[in-house]
XYZ file of C-alpha atoms in Angstrom:
574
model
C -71.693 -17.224 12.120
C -71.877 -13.756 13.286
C -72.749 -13.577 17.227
C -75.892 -11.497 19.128
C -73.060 -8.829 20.342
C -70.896 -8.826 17.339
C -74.856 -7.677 15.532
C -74.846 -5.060 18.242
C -71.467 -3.618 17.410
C -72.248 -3.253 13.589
C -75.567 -1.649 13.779
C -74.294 0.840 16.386
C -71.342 1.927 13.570
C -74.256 1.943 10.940
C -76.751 4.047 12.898
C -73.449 6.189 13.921
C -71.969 6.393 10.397
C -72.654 9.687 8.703
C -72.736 8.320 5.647
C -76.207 7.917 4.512
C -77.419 3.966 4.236
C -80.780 2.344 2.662
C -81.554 -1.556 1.956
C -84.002 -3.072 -0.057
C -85.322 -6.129 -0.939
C -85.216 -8.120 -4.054
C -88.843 -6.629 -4.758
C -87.494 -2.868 -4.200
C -88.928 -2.540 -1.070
C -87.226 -0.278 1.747
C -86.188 -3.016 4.574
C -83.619 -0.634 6.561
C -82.672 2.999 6.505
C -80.209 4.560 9.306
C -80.541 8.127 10.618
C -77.851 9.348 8.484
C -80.081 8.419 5.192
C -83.349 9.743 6.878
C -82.037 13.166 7.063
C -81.020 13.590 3.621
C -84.485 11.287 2.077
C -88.227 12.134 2.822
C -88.779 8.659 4.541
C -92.518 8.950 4.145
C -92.365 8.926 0.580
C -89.930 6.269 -0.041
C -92.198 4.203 2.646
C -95.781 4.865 0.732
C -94.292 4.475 -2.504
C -93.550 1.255 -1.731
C -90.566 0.650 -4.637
C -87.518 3.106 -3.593
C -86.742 3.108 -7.678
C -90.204 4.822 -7.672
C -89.750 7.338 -5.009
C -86.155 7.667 -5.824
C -85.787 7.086 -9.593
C -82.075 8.504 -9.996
C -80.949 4.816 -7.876
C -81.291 3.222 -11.342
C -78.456 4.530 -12.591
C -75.954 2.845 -10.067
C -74.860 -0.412 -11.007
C -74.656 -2.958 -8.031
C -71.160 -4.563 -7.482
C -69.343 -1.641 -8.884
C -66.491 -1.069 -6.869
C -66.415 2.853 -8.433
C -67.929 5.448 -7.316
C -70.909 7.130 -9.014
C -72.247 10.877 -8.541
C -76.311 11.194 -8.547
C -77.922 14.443 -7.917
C -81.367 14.934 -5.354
C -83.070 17.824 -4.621
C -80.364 19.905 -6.438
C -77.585 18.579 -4.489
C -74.892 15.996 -5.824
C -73.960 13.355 -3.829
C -71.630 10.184 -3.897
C -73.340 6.876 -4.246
C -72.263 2.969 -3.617
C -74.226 0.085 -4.599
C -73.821 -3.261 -3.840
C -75.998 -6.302 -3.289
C -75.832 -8.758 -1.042
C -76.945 -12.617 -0.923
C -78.228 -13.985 3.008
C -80.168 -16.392 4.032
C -81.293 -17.016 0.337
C -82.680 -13.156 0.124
C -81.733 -10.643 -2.286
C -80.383 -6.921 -1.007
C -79.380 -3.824 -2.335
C -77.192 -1.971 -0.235
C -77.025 2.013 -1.274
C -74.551 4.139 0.509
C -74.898 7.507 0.228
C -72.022 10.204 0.828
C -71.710 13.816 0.976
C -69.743 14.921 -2.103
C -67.834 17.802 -0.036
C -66.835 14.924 2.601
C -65.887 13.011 0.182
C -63.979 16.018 -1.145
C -62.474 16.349 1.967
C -61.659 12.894 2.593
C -60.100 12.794 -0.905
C -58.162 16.286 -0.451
C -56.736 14.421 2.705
C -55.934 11.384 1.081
C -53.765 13.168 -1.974
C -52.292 15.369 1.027
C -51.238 11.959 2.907
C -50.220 10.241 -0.519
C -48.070 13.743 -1.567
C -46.594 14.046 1.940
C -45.257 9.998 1.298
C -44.186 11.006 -1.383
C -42.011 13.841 -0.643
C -40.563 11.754 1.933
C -39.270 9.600 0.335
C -38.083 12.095 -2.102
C -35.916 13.338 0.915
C -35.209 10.069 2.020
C -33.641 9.261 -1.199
C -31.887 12.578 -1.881
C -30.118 11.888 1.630
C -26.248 11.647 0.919
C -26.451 9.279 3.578
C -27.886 5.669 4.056
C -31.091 5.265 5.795
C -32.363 2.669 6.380
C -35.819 1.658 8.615
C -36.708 -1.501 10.799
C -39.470 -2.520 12.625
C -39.735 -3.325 16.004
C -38.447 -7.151 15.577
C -35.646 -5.956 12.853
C -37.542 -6.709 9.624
C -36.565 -4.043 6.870
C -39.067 -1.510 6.264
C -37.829 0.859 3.386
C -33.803 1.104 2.408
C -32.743 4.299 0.062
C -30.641 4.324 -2.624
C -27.508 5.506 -0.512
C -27.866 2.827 1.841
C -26.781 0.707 -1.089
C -23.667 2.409 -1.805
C -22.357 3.039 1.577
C -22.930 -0.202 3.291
C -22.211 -1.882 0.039
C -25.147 -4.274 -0.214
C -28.168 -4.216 -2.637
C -31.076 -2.843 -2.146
C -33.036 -5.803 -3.299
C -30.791 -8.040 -0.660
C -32.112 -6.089 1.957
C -35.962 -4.517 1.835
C -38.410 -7.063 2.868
C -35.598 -9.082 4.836
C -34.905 -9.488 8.579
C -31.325 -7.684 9.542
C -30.529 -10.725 11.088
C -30.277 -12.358 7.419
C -27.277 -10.151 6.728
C -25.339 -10.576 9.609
C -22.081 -11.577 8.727
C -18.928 -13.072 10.773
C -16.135 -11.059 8.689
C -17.698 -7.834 7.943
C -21.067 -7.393 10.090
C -21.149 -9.565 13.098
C -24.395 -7.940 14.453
C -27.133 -5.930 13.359
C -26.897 -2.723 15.102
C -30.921 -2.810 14.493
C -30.916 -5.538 17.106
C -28.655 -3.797 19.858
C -30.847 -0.989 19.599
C -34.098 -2.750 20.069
C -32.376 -4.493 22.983
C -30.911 -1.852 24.742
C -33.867 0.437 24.049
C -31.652 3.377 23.151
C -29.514 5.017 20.428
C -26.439 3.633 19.328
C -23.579 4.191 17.320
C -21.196 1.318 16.059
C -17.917 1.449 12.994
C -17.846 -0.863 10.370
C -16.265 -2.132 7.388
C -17.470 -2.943 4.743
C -17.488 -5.565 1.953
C -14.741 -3.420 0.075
C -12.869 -2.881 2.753
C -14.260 0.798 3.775
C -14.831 2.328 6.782
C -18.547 3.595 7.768
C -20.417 4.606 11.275
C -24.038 3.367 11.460
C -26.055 5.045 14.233
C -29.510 3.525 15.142
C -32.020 5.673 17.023
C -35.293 4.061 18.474
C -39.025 4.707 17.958
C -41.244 4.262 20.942
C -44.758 2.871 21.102
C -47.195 4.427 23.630
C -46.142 1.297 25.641
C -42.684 2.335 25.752
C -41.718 -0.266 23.406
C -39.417 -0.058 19.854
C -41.752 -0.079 17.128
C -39.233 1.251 15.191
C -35.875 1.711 14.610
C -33.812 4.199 11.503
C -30.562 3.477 10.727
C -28.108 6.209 9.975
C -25.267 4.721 7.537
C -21.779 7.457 6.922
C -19.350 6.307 4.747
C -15.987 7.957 7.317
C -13.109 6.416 5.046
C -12.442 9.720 3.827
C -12.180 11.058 7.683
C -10.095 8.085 7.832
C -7.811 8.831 5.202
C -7.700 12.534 6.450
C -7.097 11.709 9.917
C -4.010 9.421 8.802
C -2.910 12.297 6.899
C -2.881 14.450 9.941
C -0.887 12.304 11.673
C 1.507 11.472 8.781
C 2.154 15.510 8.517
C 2.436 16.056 12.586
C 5.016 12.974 12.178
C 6.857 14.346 9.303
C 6.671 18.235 10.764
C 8.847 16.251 13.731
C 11.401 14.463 11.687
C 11.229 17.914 9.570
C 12.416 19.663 12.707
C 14.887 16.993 14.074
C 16.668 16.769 10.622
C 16.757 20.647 9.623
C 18.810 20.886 12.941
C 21.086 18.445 12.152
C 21.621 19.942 8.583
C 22.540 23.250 10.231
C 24.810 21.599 12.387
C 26.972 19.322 9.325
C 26.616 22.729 7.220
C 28.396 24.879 10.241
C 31.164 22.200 10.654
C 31.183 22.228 6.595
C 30.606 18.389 6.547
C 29.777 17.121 3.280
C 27.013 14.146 2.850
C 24.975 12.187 0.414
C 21.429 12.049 1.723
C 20.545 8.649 0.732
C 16.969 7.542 2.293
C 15.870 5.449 -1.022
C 16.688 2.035 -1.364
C 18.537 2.635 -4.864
C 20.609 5.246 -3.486
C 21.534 3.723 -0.443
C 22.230 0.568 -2.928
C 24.687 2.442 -4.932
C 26.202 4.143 -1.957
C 26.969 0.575 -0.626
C 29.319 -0.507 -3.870
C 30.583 2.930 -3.798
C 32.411 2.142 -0.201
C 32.893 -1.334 -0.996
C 34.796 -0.439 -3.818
C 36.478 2.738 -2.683
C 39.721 1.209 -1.345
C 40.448 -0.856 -4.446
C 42.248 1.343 -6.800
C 40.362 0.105 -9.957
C 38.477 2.465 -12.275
C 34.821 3.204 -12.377
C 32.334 4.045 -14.305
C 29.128 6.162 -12.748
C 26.090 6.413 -14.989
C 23.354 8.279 -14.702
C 20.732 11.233 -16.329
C 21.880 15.021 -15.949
C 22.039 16.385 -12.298
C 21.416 13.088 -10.373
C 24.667 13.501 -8.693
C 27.370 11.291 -10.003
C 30.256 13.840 -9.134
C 28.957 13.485 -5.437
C 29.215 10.073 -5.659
C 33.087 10.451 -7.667
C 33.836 12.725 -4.198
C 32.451 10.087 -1.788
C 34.469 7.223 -3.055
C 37.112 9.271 -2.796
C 36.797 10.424 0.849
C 36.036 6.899 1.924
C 39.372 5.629 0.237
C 43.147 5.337 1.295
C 43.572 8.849 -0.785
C 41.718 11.005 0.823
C 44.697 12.998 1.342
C 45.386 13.470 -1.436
C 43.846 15.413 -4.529
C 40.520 14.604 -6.300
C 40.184 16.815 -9.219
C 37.210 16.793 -10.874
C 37.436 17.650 -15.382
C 34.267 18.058 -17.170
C 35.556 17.121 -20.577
C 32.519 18.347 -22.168
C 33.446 22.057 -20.713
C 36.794 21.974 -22.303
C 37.287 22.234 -25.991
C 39.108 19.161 -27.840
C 41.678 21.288 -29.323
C 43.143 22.560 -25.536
C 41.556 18.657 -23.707
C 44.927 17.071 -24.092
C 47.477 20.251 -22.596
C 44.881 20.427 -20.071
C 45.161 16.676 -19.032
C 48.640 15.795 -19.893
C 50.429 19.339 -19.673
C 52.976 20.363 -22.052
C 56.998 21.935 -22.195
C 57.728 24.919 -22.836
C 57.433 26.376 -26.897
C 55.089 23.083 -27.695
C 52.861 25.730 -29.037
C 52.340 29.225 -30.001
C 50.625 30.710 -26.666
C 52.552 27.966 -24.344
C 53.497 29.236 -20.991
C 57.810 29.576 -21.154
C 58.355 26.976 -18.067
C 55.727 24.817 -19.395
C 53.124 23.298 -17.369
C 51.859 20.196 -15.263
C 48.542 19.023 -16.560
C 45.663 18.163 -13.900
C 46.442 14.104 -14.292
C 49.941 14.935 -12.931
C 48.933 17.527 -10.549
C 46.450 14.230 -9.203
C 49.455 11.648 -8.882
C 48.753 10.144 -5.589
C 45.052 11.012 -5.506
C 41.311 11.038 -7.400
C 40.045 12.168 -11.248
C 36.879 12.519 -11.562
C 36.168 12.269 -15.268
C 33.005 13.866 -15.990
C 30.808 13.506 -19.249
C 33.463 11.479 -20.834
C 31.237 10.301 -23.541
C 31.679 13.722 -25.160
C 35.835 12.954 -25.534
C 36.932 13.026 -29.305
C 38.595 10.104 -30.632
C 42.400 11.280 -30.653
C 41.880 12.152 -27.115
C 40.321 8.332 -26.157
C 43.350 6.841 -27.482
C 45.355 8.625 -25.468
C 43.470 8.014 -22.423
C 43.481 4.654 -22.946
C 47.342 4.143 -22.925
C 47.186 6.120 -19.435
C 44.792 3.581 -17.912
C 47.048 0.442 -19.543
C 50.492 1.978 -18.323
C 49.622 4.716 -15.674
C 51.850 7.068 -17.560
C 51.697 10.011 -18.999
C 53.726 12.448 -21.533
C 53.045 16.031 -21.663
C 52.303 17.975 -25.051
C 55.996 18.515 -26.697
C 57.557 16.153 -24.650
C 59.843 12.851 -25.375
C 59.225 11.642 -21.610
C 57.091 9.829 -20.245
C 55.926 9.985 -16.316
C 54.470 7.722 -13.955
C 51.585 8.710 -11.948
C 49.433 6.922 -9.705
C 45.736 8.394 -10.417
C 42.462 6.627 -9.494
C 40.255 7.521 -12.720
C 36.370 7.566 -11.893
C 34.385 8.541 -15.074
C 30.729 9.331 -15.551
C 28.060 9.685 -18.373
C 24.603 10.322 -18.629
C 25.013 8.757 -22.274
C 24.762 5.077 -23.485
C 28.187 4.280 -23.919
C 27.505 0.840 -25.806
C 25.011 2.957 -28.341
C 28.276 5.069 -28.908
C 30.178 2.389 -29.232
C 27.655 0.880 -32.480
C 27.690 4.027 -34.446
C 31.274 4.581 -33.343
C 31.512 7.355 -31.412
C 33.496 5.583 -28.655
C 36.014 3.292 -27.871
C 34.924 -0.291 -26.968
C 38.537 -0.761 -26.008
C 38.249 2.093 -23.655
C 34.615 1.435 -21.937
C 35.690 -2.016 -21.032
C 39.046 -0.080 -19.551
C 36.529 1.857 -17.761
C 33.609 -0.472 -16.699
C 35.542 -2.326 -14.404
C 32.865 -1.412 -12.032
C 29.899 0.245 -12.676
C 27.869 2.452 -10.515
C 24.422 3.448 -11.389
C 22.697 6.583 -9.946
C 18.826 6.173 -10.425
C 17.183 9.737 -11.173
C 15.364 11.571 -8.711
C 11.962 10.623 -9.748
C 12.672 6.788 -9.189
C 13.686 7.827 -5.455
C 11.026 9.893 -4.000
C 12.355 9.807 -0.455
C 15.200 11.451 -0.837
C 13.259 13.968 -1.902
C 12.639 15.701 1.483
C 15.631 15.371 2.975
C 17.574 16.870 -0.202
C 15.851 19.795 0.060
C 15.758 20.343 4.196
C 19.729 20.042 3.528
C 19.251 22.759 0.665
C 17.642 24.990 2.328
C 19.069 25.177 5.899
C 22.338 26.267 3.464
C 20.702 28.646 1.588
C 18.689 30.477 4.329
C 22.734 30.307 5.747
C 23.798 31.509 3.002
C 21.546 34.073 2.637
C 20.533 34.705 6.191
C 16.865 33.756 6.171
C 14.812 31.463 7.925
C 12.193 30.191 5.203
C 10.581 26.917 6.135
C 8.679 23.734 4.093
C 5.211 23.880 4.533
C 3.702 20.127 4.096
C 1.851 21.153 0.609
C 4.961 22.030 -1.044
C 6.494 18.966 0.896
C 3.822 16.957 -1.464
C 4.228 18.943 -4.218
C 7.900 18.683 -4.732
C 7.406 14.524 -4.328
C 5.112 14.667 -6.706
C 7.202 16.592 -9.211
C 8.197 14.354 -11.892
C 12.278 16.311 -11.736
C 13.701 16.238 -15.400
C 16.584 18.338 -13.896
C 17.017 15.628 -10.910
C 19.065 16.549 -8.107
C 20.377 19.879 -9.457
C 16.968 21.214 -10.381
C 15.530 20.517 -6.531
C 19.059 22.118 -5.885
C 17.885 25.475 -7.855
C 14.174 25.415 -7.234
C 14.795 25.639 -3.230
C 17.081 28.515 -3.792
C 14.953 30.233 -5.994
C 12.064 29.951 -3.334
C 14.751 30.938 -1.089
C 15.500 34.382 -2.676
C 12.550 35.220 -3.879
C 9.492 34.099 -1.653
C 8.550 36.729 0.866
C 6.543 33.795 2.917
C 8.430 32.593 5.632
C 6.591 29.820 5.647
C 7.164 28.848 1.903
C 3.979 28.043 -0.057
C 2.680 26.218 -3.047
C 2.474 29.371 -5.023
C 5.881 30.190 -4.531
C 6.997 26.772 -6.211
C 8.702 28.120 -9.896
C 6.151 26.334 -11.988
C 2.989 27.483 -10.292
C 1.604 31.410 -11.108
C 0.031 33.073 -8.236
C -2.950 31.588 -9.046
C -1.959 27.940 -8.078
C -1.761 26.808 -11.773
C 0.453 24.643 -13.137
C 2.914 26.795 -15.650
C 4.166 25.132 -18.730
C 7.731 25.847 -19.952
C 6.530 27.437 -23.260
C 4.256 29.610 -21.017
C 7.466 30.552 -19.306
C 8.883 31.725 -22.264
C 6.671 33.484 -23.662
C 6.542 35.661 -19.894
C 8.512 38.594 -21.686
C 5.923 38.925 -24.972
C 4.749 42.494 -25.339
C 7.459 44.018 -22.946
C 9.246 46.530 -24.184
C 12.947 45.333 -24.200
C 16.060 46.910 -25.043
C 18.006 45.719 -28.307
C 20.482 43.996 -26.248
C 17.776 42.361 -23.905
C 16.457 41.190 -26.744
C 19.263 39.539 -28.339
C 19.803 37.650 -24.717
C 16.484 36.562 -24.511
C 16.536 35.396 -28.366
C 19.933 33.590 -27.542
C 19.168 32.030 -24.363
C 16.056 30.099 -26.610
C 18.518 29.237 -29.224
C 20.362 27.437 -26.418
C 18.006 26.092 -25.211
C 16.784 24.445 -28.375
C 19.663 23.242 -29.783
C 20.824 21.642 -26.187
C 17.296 19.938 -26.364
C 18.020 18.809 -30.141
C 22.066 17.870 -29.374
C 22.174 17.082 -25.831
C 26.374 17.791 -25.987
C 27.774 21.017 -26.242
C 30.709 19.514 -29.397
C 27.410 18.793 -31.277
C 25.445 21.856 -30.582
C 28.866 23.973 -31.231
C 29.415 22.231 -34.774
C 25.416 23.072 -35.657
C 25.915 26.425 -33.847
C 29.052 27.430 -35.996
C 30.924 28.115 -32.843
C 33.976 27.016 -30.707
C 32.746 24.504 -28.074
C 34.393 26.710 -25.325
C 31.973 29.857 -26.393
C 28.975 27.198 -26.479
C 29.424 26.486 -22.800
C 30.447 30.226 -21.679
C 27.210 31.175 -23.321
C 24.972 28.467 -21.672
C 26.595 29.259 -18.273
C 26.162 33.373 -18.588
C 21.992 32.318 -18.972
C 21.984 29.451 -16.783
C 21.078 26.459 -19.120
């Protein structure tokens, strides 16, 4: 039932309204007009007509209970007209609502200006890099965008139409920082992690009622792991600048007092330093292994310093640098007249001149097989008998010997002695490449280049980029290569401070360099006949020590003496 004052109020808003209203009966007769409707109808005639579809014949066309709209035109103006009918107290009535069509056009220009305004909020909303995400006053979800989703981690779906407090959770949310806004009536900003383990900083700001109250509250999600990461970066390059600093000083000092050292911060290398001094005061042979330039001679020398010899000798032969024809007078020595070209006393060879000491053995897998023989009766009876000679000598030699081959391959397709690798493997030593021990990388090349800025009196320093790039450098060349890139920076950079740029396989540019883009650096130069016959030999080299990998085998491809293979590769640096 609808009380005497609750009458009041609604015919006060339809005698205010200025939208035109007129009721009739069931019999068509006016029963009520309001102001509005008298303005725009002659009231007279629609009273003596008696029948308002009679005095107003264009109200025949609206259909009662239409929820649309309908346009009717009187007295040559169009207007906007709702009809509905009504049932009370048993009587019939039509209800006709009239409207100004440039109100209405007003009221609808309004409405798409609202509904367009919506809409290009939430197009911002939603183009936000960050989350957003909006509460009520009593922390029940609101609207969520699409980056909410990915930097707090949880679904959209999981969270609009829910109260924050659903997704509080002990491990990775323990409160809603909807609720200590609300609360505390003022903006906050809290870090959290997240489901996957990231780091984020949610800031809630309040909305105020005109009571002072939080109607509202938006949600500011920031997804900071990458500050994170960059921060710990900082800090990991402030740390290492430090230990940079503390080492490089200590480098200059063991270079002054000419100190040598193996810089060993990798576990491998600190592994294979361990057997080194374990074994270095037993006088049994070993056998180093290990790819080009990782430093098995350095190794060789350390055993030697840390022995009872130390004294004495260590003399290091590169039988690969020696041709097989002069290996064994080098070795053994020979008399006088044992062949044409002999010296006339004779001479000691470098096993001798060792007696009492070290020989370091290098690349022994490229001995020939005469040669292996012989070296094999030395390790059975420690003696040897020089070229010519009837007599044989004792000597007391510690033999280390090294490889970057597989000396068990060599020994299937018969390239080496099994007799002699077991002579040899009494203890092995293995030397993991420079790649597999990243840490060392750093301190290898602080120690190269405090002696090469002694050497050549400059005072370049690491930057922490080319710190990262030369441990991320895969290092075919291992130890040796560092060894030559930080003197090539050395020489040629004109940065004190050296750079990424100046790194040998970057162009100014930044960019990677391949090696066939390095060779092909001297295309369309004009070159001199002889610089051109260099340049043509150098690739040859370079080829065939990819294809051969010894210099004996590249020689007998090559059509040259062994000796001239390895003068030649020297003279261009290969």
């Amino acid at each position: 039932m609808i009380g005497i004052k609750q009458q009041e109020i609604y015919a006060k808003i339809i005698e205010n309204t200025p939208n035109g209203i007129i009721v009739s009966n069931s019999n068509n007769e006016m029963v009520f007009m309001n102001d509005a409707m008298k303005k725009i109808l002659d009231e007279a005639k629609i009273t003596t007509s008696g029948d308002i579809y009679k005095a107003l014949p264009q109200l025949k066309k609206i259909k009662l209970n239409n929820k649309s709209i309908q346009t009717i035109k009187i007295d040559k103006m169009i207007w906007h007209l709702y009809g509905l009918q009504l049932e009370e107290n048993e009587k019939t009535l039509n209800v006709f609502i009239l409207l100004d069509i440039y109100q209405s056009f007003i009221i609808q220009n309004e409405l798409d200006a609202n509904r367009n305004m919506v809409d290009e909020l939430k197009e911002i909303l939603e183009g936000s890099y960050d989350g957003i995400l909006v509460t009520d006053g009593e922390g029940n979800v609101l609207h969520v965008n699409k980056s909410y989703e990915r930097v707090a981690a949880i679904k959209v779906d999981d969270i609009l139409g829910h109260n924050m407090k659903d997704l509080i959770n002990p491990v990775w949310m323990p409160n809603s920082v909807a609720f200590v806004v609300i609360e505390g009536k003022k903006a906050v900003s809290k870090r959290q992690i997240t489901k996957d383990g990231r780091n984020i900083i949610v800031t809630g700001v309040p909305i105020f009622d005109k009571a002072g109250n939080v109607k509202k509250v938006v949600i500011n999600a920031r997804d900071i792991t990458e500050i994170y990461q960059l921060r710990e970066e900082l800090l990991k390059s402030k740390e290492l600048e430090k230990a940079y600093m503390k080492n490089y000083s200590e480098f200059i000092e063991l270079i002054k007092k000419g100190e040598e050292q193996i810089l060993a911060s990798s576990q491998g290398m600190q592994d294979a330093l361990k057997l080194a001094e374990k074994v270095s005061n037993f006088s049994t042979t070993i056998l180093v292994l290990g790819e080009s330039g990782v430093g098995k001679e350095e190794i060789a020398k350390f055993i030697h310093r840390s022995s009872l010899r130390k004294n004495e000798p260590c003399i290091t032969i590169n039988c690969g640098a020696i041709p097989s024809n002069l290996l064994e007078s080098e070795l053994f020595g020979y008399e006088k007249g044992a062949f044409t070209g002999a010296s006339a006393g004779g001479k000691a060879g470098l096993l001798e001149i060792a007696d009492g000491g070290t020989v370091f053995l290098d690349e022994i897998g490229e001995t020939p097989a005469d040669f292996q023989v012989k070296l094999l009766r030395v390790l059975e009876t420690k003696e040897i008998r020089r070229v010519g000679s009837t007599l044989s000598k004792v000597i007391d030699v510690r033999i280390i010997a090294a490889t970057n081959k597989n000396l068990e391959e060599m020994i299937v397709d018969g390239s080496f002695r099994e007799d002699l690798f077991y002579r040899l493997n009494v203890v092995q030593i293995k030397v993991p490449p420079l790649r597999e021990r990243v840490e060392d990388i750093l301190p290898l090349s602080m120690y190269f280049l405090a002696q090469y800025n002694q050497k050549y009196q400059q005072n370049k320093r690491l930057t922490y980029d080319v710190m990262k790039d030369l441990e991320a450098f895969n290092w075919p060349g291992n130890v040796r290569q560092l060894k030559n890139v930080i003197e090539n920076m050395t020489v040629i950079s004109n940065n004190e401070y050296l750079q990424v740029e100046d790194l040998p396989w970057h162009t100014k540019s930044g960019k990677s360099v391949s090696k066939t883009e390095v060779n092909q650096e001297n295309v369309g130069k004009e070159l001199s006949l002889s610089e051109a016959l260099d340049e043509l030999e150098k690739s040859i080299l370079e080829r065939a020590k990819e294809k051969y990998k010894n210099t004996r085998t590249m020689a007998e491809h090559l059509k040259l003496d062994q000796s001239t293979v390895v003068r030649k590769m020297n003279k261009h640096g290969i």
